[in-house]
Amino acid sequence: NRFAVNGFFFLDADYVELKDLRFSGESISFSGNGLVVSNLIMTNGFNPTVSFQIRSDSSVFQNLQVDRAAVTLSGSDNRVDRMHQRWGETTIVGTNVTMLRSSIFTTGFLRTGVVVNANGVVISNCTVVSTNGSALSKHGFGSLRLGHNILVAGGSEIGSVIEWHDGPLISDWNNLLARGSAWLGKRNGKWERLAYWQAASGQDANSVSFEPLFQNELAGDLHL
């Protein structure tokens, strides 16, 4: 059932399996160890304060659908598999976080699809689209491995496909697409083409840059 205005669902426990639930209009927070969360749907409506927070350790989250809410991945040794986030942004601030086979779609002005300020992060086989901002921004001194992803940024020249500020980055075998006036990469300068980004950053030697032809991007359906 829908919670009261500004309601919050907390799960703070160890070794709990939670599956096949739908939440409407409230924030969600997971804490504890060894959680297994699957087949969860979170629909927000239009409340900008609603959030989906993962603060657990050694947990698995799979088959998640999050609409119009911010996602925060913290804690350590967590894996997120097949998360589909529409009209929201994801922030990764934990340790040894892995995000696989997920899609993130955001349309807000100057919004960043994924912000990473963590250590030991792996993002693989994911699709991130920011129609009016940056796809991915890397901060902090932790490491990030980025491979086999589709990253799309658009809008003004303030946005870019990859913003690499600090820390180690290993990025390759991606499709990196800059639309409009967005940059393809920012690292010791701003680079508008893949070849320039490759030369300046030393990354993405085997990556490509072409329109991925999504099924229905306006609706957040990023199937090819």
Coordinates of N, CA and C in Angstrom, one line a residue:
N1 N 0.8 -1.2 0.0 CA 0.0 0.0 0.0 C 0.9 1.3 0.0
R2 N 0.3 2.3 -0.5 CA 1.0 3.6 -0.5 C 1.2 4.1 0.9
F3 N 2.4 4.5 1.2 CA 2.7 5.1 2.5 C 2.1 6.5 2.6
A4 N 2.2 7.1 3.8 CA 1.9 8.5 4.0 C 2.9 9.3 3.3
V5 N 2.6 10.6 3.1 CA 3.5 11.5 2.5 C 4.8 11.5 3.2
N6 N 5.9 11.4 2.4 CA 7.3 11.3 2.9 C 7.5 10.1 3.8
G7 N 6.7 9.0 3.5 CA 7.0 7.8 4.2 C 8.3 7.1 3.8
F8 N 8.8 6.2 4.6 CA 10.1 5.5 4.3 C 10.0 4.1 4.7
F9 N 10.4 3.2 3.9 CA 10.5 1.8 4.2 C 12.0 1.4 4.5
F10 N 12.2 0.9 5.7 CA 13.6 0.6 6.1 C 13.6 -1.0 6.3
L11 N 14.7 -1.6 5.8 CA 15.0 -2.9 6.1 C 16.4 -2.9 6.6
D12 N 16.5 -3.2 7.9 CA 17.8 -3.2 8.6 C 18.0 -4.6 9.3
A13 N 18.5 -5.5 8.6 CA 18.6 -6.9 9.1 C 19.7 -7.6 8.3
D14 N 20.0 -8.9 8.8 CA 21.0 -9.7 8.1 C 20.3 -10.9 7.5
Y15 N 20.8 -11.3 6.3 CA 20.4 -12.5 5.6 C 18.9 -12.6 5.5
V16 N 18.4 -11.6 4.9 CA 16.9 -11.6 4.6 C 16.8 -11.6 3.0
E17 N 15.8 -12.4 2.6 CA 15.5 -12.5 1.2 C 14.1 -11.8 1.0
L18 N 14.1 -10.8 0.1 CA 12.9 -10.0 -0.1 C 12.7 -10.0 -1.6
K19 N 11.5 -10.4 -2.1 CA 11.2 -10.5 -3.5 C 9.8 -10.2 -3.8
D20 N 9.5 -9.9 -5.1 CA 8.2 -9.8 -5.7 C 7.3 -8.7 -4.9
L21 N 7.9 -7.5 -4.8 CA 7.1 -6.5 -4.1 C 7.1 -5.2 -4.9
R22 N 6.1 -4.4 -4.7 CA 6.0 -3.1 -5.4 C 5.7 -2.1 -4.4
F23 N 6.5 -1.0 -4.5 CA 6.3 0.2 -3.6 C 5.9 1.4 -4.4
S24 N 5.1 2.2 -3.8 CA 4.6 3.4 -4.5 C 4.7 4.6 -3.7
G25 N 5.5 5.6 -4.1 CA 5.5 6.9 -3.5 C 6.3 7.1 -2.3
E26 N 7.1 6.1 -1.8 CA 7.9 6.2 -0.6 C 9.4 5.9 -0.9
S27 N 10.2 6.4 0.0 CA 11.7 6.0 -0.2 C 11.9 4.6 0.5
I28 N 13.0 4.0 0.0 CA 13.4 2.7 0.5 C 14.9 2.7 0.9
S29 N 15.2 2.0 2.0 CA 16.5 1.9 2.5 C 16.8 0.5 2.9
F30 N 18.0 -0.1 2.5 CA 18.4 -1.4 2.8 C 19.7 -1.3 3.6
S31 N 19.7 -1.9 4.8 CA 21.0 -2.0 5.6 C 21.1 -3.5 6.0
G32 N 22.3 -3.8 6.5 CA 22.5 -5.2 7.0 C 23.5 -5.9 6.1
N33 N 23.6 -7.2 6.3 CA 24.5 -8.1 5.6 C 23.8 -9.2 4.9
G34 N 24.3 -9.6 3.8 CA 23.8 -10.8 3.1 C 22.4 -10.7 2.6
L35 N 21.9 -9.6 2.2 CA 20.6 -9.5 1.7 C 20.5 -10.0 0.3
V36 N 19.3 -10.5 -0.1 CA 19.0 -10.9 -1.4 C 17.7 -10.2 -1.8
V37 N 17.7 -9.2 -2.7 CA 16.5 -8.5 -3.0 C 16.3 -8.6 -4.5
S38 N 15.1 -9.1 -4.9 CA 14.8 -9.3 -6.3 C 13.4 -9.0 -6.7
N39 N 13.2 -8.7 -8.0 CA 11.9 -8.5 -8.5 C 11.1 -7.4 -7.8
L40 N 11.8 -6.3 -7.6 CA 11.2 -5.2 -6.8 C 10.9 -4.0 -7.8
I41 N 9.7 -3.4 -7.7 CA 9.3 -2.3 -8.5 C 9.1 -1.1 -7.5
M42 N 9.7 0.0 -7.8 CA 9.5 1.2 -7.1 C 9.0 2.3 -8.0
T43 N 7.8 2.8 -7.8 CA 7.3 3.9 -8.6 C 7.1 5.1 -7.7
N44 N 7.6 6.2 -8.1 CA 7.6 7.4 -7.3 C 6.4 8.3 -7.5
G45 N 6.0 8.5 -8.7 CA 5.1 9.6 -9.0 C 6.0 10.8 -9.4
F46 N 5.8 11.9 -8.8 CA 6.6 13.1 -9.1 C 7.2 13.7 -7.9
N47 N 7.4 13.0 -6.8 CA 8.0 13.5 -5.6 C 9.5 13.5 -5.7
P48 N 10.2 14.7 -5.8 CA 11.6 14.7 -6.1 C 12.4 14.3 -4.9
T49 N 11.8 14.1 -3.7 CA 12.6 13.7 -2.5 C 12.7 12.2 -2.3
V50 N 12.0 11.4 -3.1 CA 12.0 10.0 -2.9 C 13.4 9.4 -3.4
S51 N 13.9 8.4 -2.6 CA 15.2 7.8 -3.0 C 15.2 6.3 -2.7
F52 N 16.1 5.7 -3.4 CA 16.3 4.2 -3.2 C 17.8 4.1 -2.7
Q53 N 17.9 3.6 -1.5 CA 19.3 3.6 -0.8 C 19.7 2.2 -0.5
I54 N 20.9 1.8 -0.9 CA 21.5 0.5 -0.6 C 22.7 0.8 0.3
R55 N 22.6 0.4 1.6 CA 23.6 0.7 2.5 C 24.2 -0.6 3.1
S56 N 23.8 -1.7 2.5 CA 24.1 -3.0 3.1 C 25.5 -3.5 2.7
D57 N 25.9 -4.7 3.1 CA 27.2 -5.3 2.8 C 27.0 -6.7 2.3
S58 N 27.8 -7.1 1.3 CA 27.7 -8.5 0.8 C 26.3 -8.9 0.4
S59 N 25.7 -8.0 -0.4 CA 24.3 -8.3 -0.7 C 24.1 -8.3 -2.3
V60 N 23.0 -8.8 -2.7 CA 22.7 -8.9 -4.1 C 21.3 -8.3 -4.4
F61 N 21.2 -7.4 -5.4 CA 20.0 -6.8 -5.8 C 19.8 -7.0 -7.3
Q62 N 18.7 -7.6 -7.6 CA 18.5 -8.0 -9.0 C 17.1 -7.8 -9.5
N63 N 17.0 -7.5 -10.8 CA 15.6 -7.3 -11.3 C 14.9 -6.2 -10.6
L64 N 15.4 -5.0 -10.6 CA 14.9 -3.8 -10.0 C 14.3 -2.9 -11.0
Q65 N 13.2 -2.3 -10.8 CA 12.7 -1.2 -11.6 C 12.4 0.0 -10.7
V66 N 13.1 1.1 -11.0 CA 13.0 2.3 -10.2 C 12.6 3.4 -11.1
D67 N 11.5 4.0 -10.9 CA 11.0 5.1 -11.7 C 10.9 6.4 -10.9
R68 N 11.6 7.5 -11.4 CA 11.5 8.8 -10.8 C 12.0 8.8 -9.4
A69 N 13.2 8.3 -9.2 CA 13.8 8.3 -7.8 C 15.3 8.3 -8.0
A70 N 16.0 8.9 -7.1 CA 17.5 8.8 -7.0 C 17.9 7.5 -6.4
V71 N 19.0 6.9 -6.9 CA 19.5 5.6 -6.3 C 20.9 5.9 -5.8
T72 N 21.2 5.4 -4.5 CA 22.5 5.5 -3.9 C 23.0 4.1 -3.6
L73 N 24.2 3.8 -4.1 CA 24.8 2.5 -3.8 C 26.0 2.7 -2.9
S74 N 25.9 2.4 -1.6 CA 27.0 2.5 -0.7 C 27.2 1.1 -0.1
G75 N 27.9 1.1 1.1 CA 28.2 -0.2 1.7 C 29.4 -0.9 0.9
S76 N 29.6 -2.2 1.1 CA 30.7 -2.9 0.5 C 30.3 -4.2 -0.1
D77 N 31.0 -4.6 -1.1 CA 30.8 -6.0 -1.7 C 29.4 -6.2 -2.1
N78 N 28.7 -5.2 -2.7 CA 27.3 -5.4 -3.2 C 27.3 -5.5 -4.7
R79 N 26.3 -6.3 -5.2 CA 26.2 -6.5 -6.6 C 24.7 -6.1 -7.0
V80 N 24.6 -5.3 -8.0 CA 23.4 -4.9 -8.6 C 23.3 -5.4 -10.0
D81 N 22.3 -6.2 -10.3 CA 22.2 -6.8 -11.6 C 20.8 -6.6 -12.2
R82 N 20.7 -6.1 -13.4 CA 19.5 -5.8 -14.1 C 18.6 -4.8 -13.3
M83 N 19.1 -3.7 -13.1 CA 18.4 -2.6 -12.5 C 18.0 -1.6 -13.7
H84 N 16.7 -1.3 -13.7 CA 16.2 -0.4 -14.8 C 15.7 0.9 -14.1
Q85 N 16.4 2.0 -14.3 CA 16.1 3.2 -13.6 C 15.7 4.2 -14.7
R86 N 14.5 4.8 -14.5 CA 14.0 5.8 -15.5 C 13.7 7.1 -14.8
W87 N 14.2 8.2 -15.4 CA 14.0 9.5 -14.9 C 14.6 9.7 -13.5
G88 N 15.8 9.2 -13.4 CA 16.5 9.4 -12.1 C 18.0 9.2 -12.3
E89 N 18.8 9.4 -11.2 CA 20.3 9.3 -11.3 C 20.8 8.3 -10.3
T90 N 21.9 7.8 -10.5 CA 22.5 6.8 -9.6 C 23.9 7.4 -9.1
T91 N 24.1 7.2 -7.8 CA 25.4 7.6 -7.2 C 26.0 6.4 -6.5
I92 N 27.3 6.1 -6.8 CA 28.0 5.0 -6.2 C 29.0 5.5 -5.3
V93 N 28.9 5.2 -4.0 CA 29.9 5.7 -3.0 C 30.4 4.6 -2.1
G94 N 30.2 3.4 -2.5 CA 30.6 2.3 -1.6 C 31.9 1.7 -2.1
T95 N 32.2 0.5 -1.6 CA 33.5 -0.2 -1.9 C 33.2 -1.5 -2.5
N96 N 33.9 -1.9 -3.6 CA 33.7 -3.1 -4.3 C 32.2 -3.3 -4.7
V97 N 31.7 -2.3 -5.4 CA 30.3 -2.4 -5.9 C 30.4 -2.8 -7.4
T98 N 29.5 -3.7 -7.7 CA 29.5 -4.2 -9.1 C 28.0 -3.9 -9.7
M99 N 27.9 -3.2 -10.8 CA 26.7 -3.0 -11.4 C 26.7 -3.6 -12.8
L100 N 25.8 -4.5 -13.1 CA 25.8 -5.3 -14.3 C 24.4 -5.2 -15.0
R101 N 24.4 -5.2 -16.4 CA 23.2 -5.4 -17.2 C 22.1 -4.5 -16.7
S102 N 22.4 -3.2 -16.5 CA 21.4 -2.3 -16.0 C 21.3 -1.1 -17.0
S103 N 20.2 -0.4 -16.8 CA 20.0 0.8 -17.7 C 19.6 2.0 -16.8
I104 N 20.1 3.1 -17.1 CA 19.8 4.4 -16.4 C 19.5 5.4 -17.4
F105 N 18.3 6.0 -17.2 CA 17.8 7.0 -18.2 C 17.4 8.3 -17.4
T106 N 18.1 9.4 -17.7 CA 17.7 10.7 -17.0 C 17.6 11.8 -18.1
T107 N 16.6 12.6 -17.8 CA 16.3 13.7 -18.8 C 16.5 15.1 -18.2
G108 N 16.8 15.2 -16.9 CA 16.8 16.5 -16.2 C 18.0 17.3 -16.7
F109 N 17.9 18.7 -16.8 CA 18.9 19.6 -17.3 C 20.1 19.5 -16.4
L110 N 21.3 19.2 -17.0 CA 22.6 19.1 -16.4 C 22.7 18.0 -15.4
R111 N 21.8 17.0 -15.6 CA 21.9 15.8 -14.7 C 22.9 14.8 -15.2
T112 N 23.6 14.1 -14.2 CA 24.5 13.1 -14.6 C 23.9 11.7 -14.3
G113 N 24.0 10.8 -15.2 CA 23.3 9.5 -15.1 C 23.9 8.7 -13.9
V114 N 25.3 8.6 -13.9 CA 26.0 7.8 -12.9 C 27.1 8.7 -12.3
V115 N 27.2 8.8 -11.0 CA 28.3 9.5 -10.4 C 29.0 8.5 -9.5
V116 N 30.3 8.3 -9.8 CA 31.1 7.3 -9.0 C 32.2 8.0 -8.2
N117 N 32.1 7.8 -6.9 CA 33.1 8.3 -5.9 C 33.3 7.2 -4.9
A118 N 34.0 6.2 -5.4 CA 34.1 4.9 -4.6 C 35.3 4.2 -5.0
N119 N 35.6 3.0 -4.4 CA 36.8 2.2 -4.7 C 36.4 0.8 -5.1
G120 N 37.0 0.3 -6.2 CA 36.8 -1.0 -6.6 C 35.4 -1.2 -7.3
V121 N 35.0 -0.3 -8.1 CA 33.7 -0.3 -8.8 C 33.9 -0.9 -10.1
V122 N 32.9 -1.8 -10.5 CA 32.9 -2.3 -11.8 C 31.5 -2.0 -12.4
I123 N 31.5 -1.4 -13.6 CA 30.2 -1.2 -14.3 C 30.4 -1.8 -15.7
S124 N 29.5 -2.8 -16.0 CA 29.7 -3.6 -17.2 C 28.4 -4.0 -17.8
N125 N 28.3 -3.9 -19.1 CA 27.1 -4.3 -19.9 C 25.9 -3.5 -19.4
C126 N 26.1 -2.2 -19.2 CA 25.1 -1.3 -18.8 C 24.8 -0.2 -19.9
T127 N 23.7 0.4 -19.8 CA 23.3 1.5 -20.7 C 23.0 2.7 -19.9
V128 N 23.6 3.8 -20.1 CA 23.4 5.0 -19.4 C 23.1 6.2 -20.4
V129 N 22.0 6.8 -20.3 CA 21.6 7.9 -21.2 C 21.2 9.1 -20.4
S130 N 21.9 10.2 -20.6 CA 21.5 11.5 -20.1 C 21.3 12.5 -21.2
T131 N 20.0 12.8 -21.4 CA 19.7 13.5 -22.6 C 20.1 15.0 -22.5
N132 N 20.3 15.5 -21.3 CA 20.6 16.9 -21.2 C 21.8 17.1 -20.2
G133 N 22.7 16.2 -20.1 CA 23.8 16.3 -19.2 C 24.9 15.3 -19.5
S134 N 25.5 14.8 -18.4 CA 26.6 13.8 -18.6 C 26.2 12.4 -18.3
A135 N 26.8 11.4 -19.0 CA 26.4 10.0 -18.7 C 27.1 9.5 -17.5
L136 N 28.4 9.7 -17.3 CA 29.1 9.2 -16.2 C 30.2 10.2 -15.7
S137 N 30.3 10.3 -14.4 CA 31.3 11.2 -13.8 C 32.1 10.4 -12.8
K138 N 33.4 10.4 -12.9 CA 34.3 9.7 -12.0 C 35.1 10.6 -11.1
H139 N 34.9 10.5 -9.8 CA 35.5 11.3 -8.8 C 36.3 10.4 -7.8
G140 N 37.1 11.1 -6.9 CA 37.8 10.4 -5.8 C 39.0 9.6 -6.3
F141 N 39.6 8.9 -5.4 CA 40.9 8.2 -5.7 C 40.7 6.7 -5.8
G142 N 39.5 6.3 -5.7 CA 39.2 4.8 -5.9 C 39.2 4.5 -7.4
S143 N 39.2 3.2 -7.7 CA 39.3 2.6 -9.0 C 37.9 2.3 -9.6
L144 N 37.9 2.5 -10.9 CA 36.6 2.2 -11.7 C 37.0 1.4 -12.9
R145 N 36.4 0.3 -13.1 CA 36.5 -0.5 -14.4 C 35.2 -0.3 -15.2
L146 N 35.3 0.1 -16.4 CA 34.2 0.4 -17.2 C 34.3 -0.3 -18.6
G147 N 33.4 -1.3 -18.8 CA 33.5 -2.0 -20.1 C 32.2 -2.6 -20.6
H148 N 32.1 -2.6 -21.9 CA 31.0 -3.2 -22.6 C 29.7 -2.5 -22.3
N149 N 29.8 -1.1 -22.2 CA 28.6 -0.3 -21.9 C 28.2 0.6 -23.1
I150 N 27.0 1.1 -23.1 CA 26.6 2.1 -24.0 C 26.4 3.4 -23.1
L151 N 27.1 4.4 -23.4 CA 27.0 5.7 -22.7 C 26.7 6.8 -23.6
V152 N 25.6 7.5 -23.3 CA 25.1 8.6 -24.2 C 24.9 9.8 -23.4
A153 N 25.4 11.0 -23.9 CA 25.2 12.3 -23.3 C 24.8 13.2 -24.4
G154 N 24.0 14.2 -24.0 CA 23.5 15.2 -24.9 C 23.2 16.5 -24.3
G155 N 22.7 17.5 -25.1 CA 22.4 18.8 -24.6 C 23.6 19.8 -24.9
S156 N 23.8 20.6 -23.8 CA 24.8 21.7 -24.0 C 26.2 21.2 -23.8
E157 N 27.2 22.1 -24.0 CA 28.6 21.8 -23.9 C 29.0 21.5 -22.5
I158 N 28.2 21.8 -21.5 CA 28.5 21.5 -20.1 C 28.6 20.0 -19.9
G159 N 27.8 19.2 -20.6 CA 27.7 17.8 -20.4 C 28.8 17.0 -21.2
S160 N 29.0 15.8 -20.8 CA 30.0 14.9 -21.6 C 29.6 13.5 -21.3
V161 N 30.1 12.6 -22.2 CA 29.9 11.2 -22.0 C 30.6 10.7 -20.8
I162 N 31.9 11.0 -20.7 CA 32.7 10.6 -19.5 C 33.4 11.8 -19.0
E163 N 33.2 12.0 -17.7 CA 34.0 13.1 -17.0 C 34.9 12.3 -16.0
W164 N 36.2 12.4 -16.3 CA 37.2 11.7 -15.4 C 38.0 12.7 -14.6
H165 N 37.6 12.8 -13.3 CA 38.2 13.8 -12.5 C 39.5 13.3 -11.8
D166 N 39.3 12.2 -11.1 CA 40.4 11.7 -10.2 C 40.4 10.2 -10.2
G167 N 41.5 9.6 -9.7 CA 41.5 8.1 -9.5 C 41.7 7.3 -10.7
P168 N 42.1 6.0 -10.6 CA 42.3 5.1 -11.7 C 41.0 4.8 -12.4
L169 N 41.2 4.7 -13.8 CA 40.1 4.4 -14.6 C 40.6 3.4 -15.7
I170 N 39.9 2.3 -15.8 CA 40.1 1.3 -16.9 C 38.8 1.3 -17.7
S171 N 38.8 1.8 -19.0 CA 37.6 1.9 -19.8 C 37.9 1.4 -21.2
D172 N 37.1 0.4 -21.7 CA 37.3 -0.1 -23.0 C 36.1 -0.9 -23.5
W173 N 36.0 -1.1 -24.8 CA 34.9 -1.9 -25.4 C 33.6 -1.3 -25.1
N174 N 33.5 0.0 -25.2 CA 32.2 0.7 -24.9 C 31.7 1.4 -26.2
N175 N 30.5 1.8 -26.2 CA 29.9 2.7 -27.3 C 29.7 4.0 -26.6
L176 N 30.5 5.0 -27.0 CA 30.4 6.3 -26.4 C 29.9 7.3 -27.4
L177 N 28.7 7.9 -27.1 CA 28.1 8.8 -28.1 C 27.8 10.1 -27.4
A178 N 28.3 11.2 -28.1 CA 28.0 12.6 -27.6 C 27.0 13.2 -28.7
R179 N 25.9 13.7 -28.2 CA 24.9 14.3 -29.0 C 24.9 15.8 -28.8
G180 N 24.4 16.6 -29.7 CA 24.3 18.0 -29.5 C 25.6 18.6 -29.3
S181 N 25.8 19.5 -28.3 CA 27.0 20.1 -28.0 C 27.8 19.5 -26.9
A182 N 27.4 18.3 -26.5 CA 28.1 17.6 -25.4 C 29.4 17.1 -25.9
W183 N 30.4 17.0 -24.9 CA 31.7 16.5 -25.2 C 31.7 15.0 -25.1
L184 N 32.6 14.3 -25.8 CA 32.7 12.9 -25.6 C 33.5 12.5 -24.4
G185 N 34.5 13.3 -24.0 CA 35.2 13.1 -22.8 C 35.8 14.3 -22.2
K186 N 36.0 14.3 -20.9 CA 36.7 15.4 -20.2 C 37.8 14.8 -19.3
R187 N 39.0 15.1 -19.7 CA 40.2 14.7 -18.9 C 41.4 15.5 -19.4
N188 N 41.9 16.4 -18.6 CA 42.9 17.3 -19.0 C 42.5 18.0 -20.3
G189 N 41.3 18.5 -20.3 CA 40.8 19.1 -21.5 C 39.4 18.6 -21.9
K190 N 38.9 19.0 -22.9 CA 37.6 18.6 -23.4 C 37.7 18.1 -24.8
W191 N 37.2 16.9 -25.1 CA 37.4 16.2 -26.3 C 36.1 15.8 -27.0
E192 N 36.0 16.3 -28.3 CA 34.7 16.1 -28.9 C 34.6 14.9 -29.8
R193 N 35.7 14.2 -30.0 CA 35.7 13.0 -30.8 C 36.3 11.8 -30.1
L194 N 35.9 10.6 -30.5 CA 36.5 9.4 -29.8 C 38.0 9.4 -30.0
A195 N 38.5 9.6 -31.2 CA 40.0 9.5 -31.4 C 40.7 10.5 -30.5
Y196 N 40.2 11.7 -30.3 CA 40.9 12.7 -29.4 C 40.8 12.2 -28.0
W197 N 39.7 11.7 -27.6 CA 39.6 11.2 -26.2 C 40.5 10.0 -26.0
Q198 N 40.6 9.1 -26.9 CA 41.6 8.0 -26.8 C 43.0 8.4 -26.7
A199 N 43.4 9.4 -27.5 CA 44.8 9.9 -27.4 C 45.1 10.6 -26.1
A200 N 44.1 11.4 -25.6 CA 44.3 12.2 -24.4 C 44.2 11.4 -23.1
S201 N 43.4 10.4 -23.1 CA 43.1 9.7 -21.9 C 43.8 8.3 -21.8
G202 N 44.2 7.8 -22.9 CA 44.8 6.5 -22.9 C 43.8 5.4 -22.7
Q203 N 42.5 5.7 -22.8 CA 41.4 4.7 -22.6 C 40.6 4.4 -23.9
D204 N 39.8 3.4 -23.8 CA 38.8 3.1 -24.9 C 39.5 2.8 -26.2
A205 N 40.6 2.1 -26.2 CA 41.2 1.8 -27.5 C 40.4 1.0 -28.4
N206 N 39.5 0.2 -27.9 CA 38.6 -0.7 -28.7 C 37.2 -0.2 -28.7
S207 N 36.9 1.0 -28.2 CA 35.5 1.5 -28.1 C 35.1 2.1 -29.5
V208 N 33.8 2.3 -29.6 CA 33.2 2.8 -30.8 C 32.3 4.0 -30.5
S209 N 31.8 4.7 -31.5 CA 30.9 5.8 -31.2 C 29.9 5.9 -32.4
F210 N 28.7 5.4 -32.1 CA 27.6 5.4 -33.1 C 26.3 5.4 -32.4
E211 N 25.2 5.8 -33.1 CA 23.9 5.9 -32.6 C 23.4 4.5 -32.3
P212 N 23.0 4.1 -31.0 CA 22.6 2.8 -30.7 C 21.2 2.4 -31.1
L213 N 20.4 3.3 -31.5 CA 19.0 3.0 -32.0 C 18.2 2.3 -31.0
F214 N 17.8 3.0 -29.9 CA 17.0 2.5 -28.9 C 15.6 2.3 -29.3
Q215 N 14.9 1.3 -28.7 CA 13.5 1.0 -29.1 C 12.6 2.2 -28.9
N216 N 12.6 2.8 -27.7 CA 11.7 4.0 -27.4 C 12.3 4.8 -26.3
E217 N 13.3 5.6 -26.7 CA 14.1 6.4 -25.7 C 13.2 7.4 -24.9
L218 N 12.3 8.0 -25.6 CA 11.4 9.0 -24.9 C 10.7 8.4 -23.7
A219 N 10.3 7.1 -23.8 CA 9.6 6.4 -22.8 C 10.6 5.7 -21.8
G220 N 11.9 5.8 -22.0 CA 12.9 5.2 -21.2 C 13.1 3.7 -21.5
D221 N 12.7 3.3 -22.7 CA 12.9 1.9 -23.1 C 14.2 1.9 -23.9
L222 N 15.3 1.4 -23.3 CA 16.6 1.4 -24.0 C 17.0 0.1 -24.6
H223 N 16.0 -0.8 -24.8 CA 16.3 -2.0 -25.6 C 16.7 -1.5 -27.0
L224 N 17.7 -2.2 -27.6 CA 18.2 -1.9 -28.9 C 17.2 -2.2 -30.0

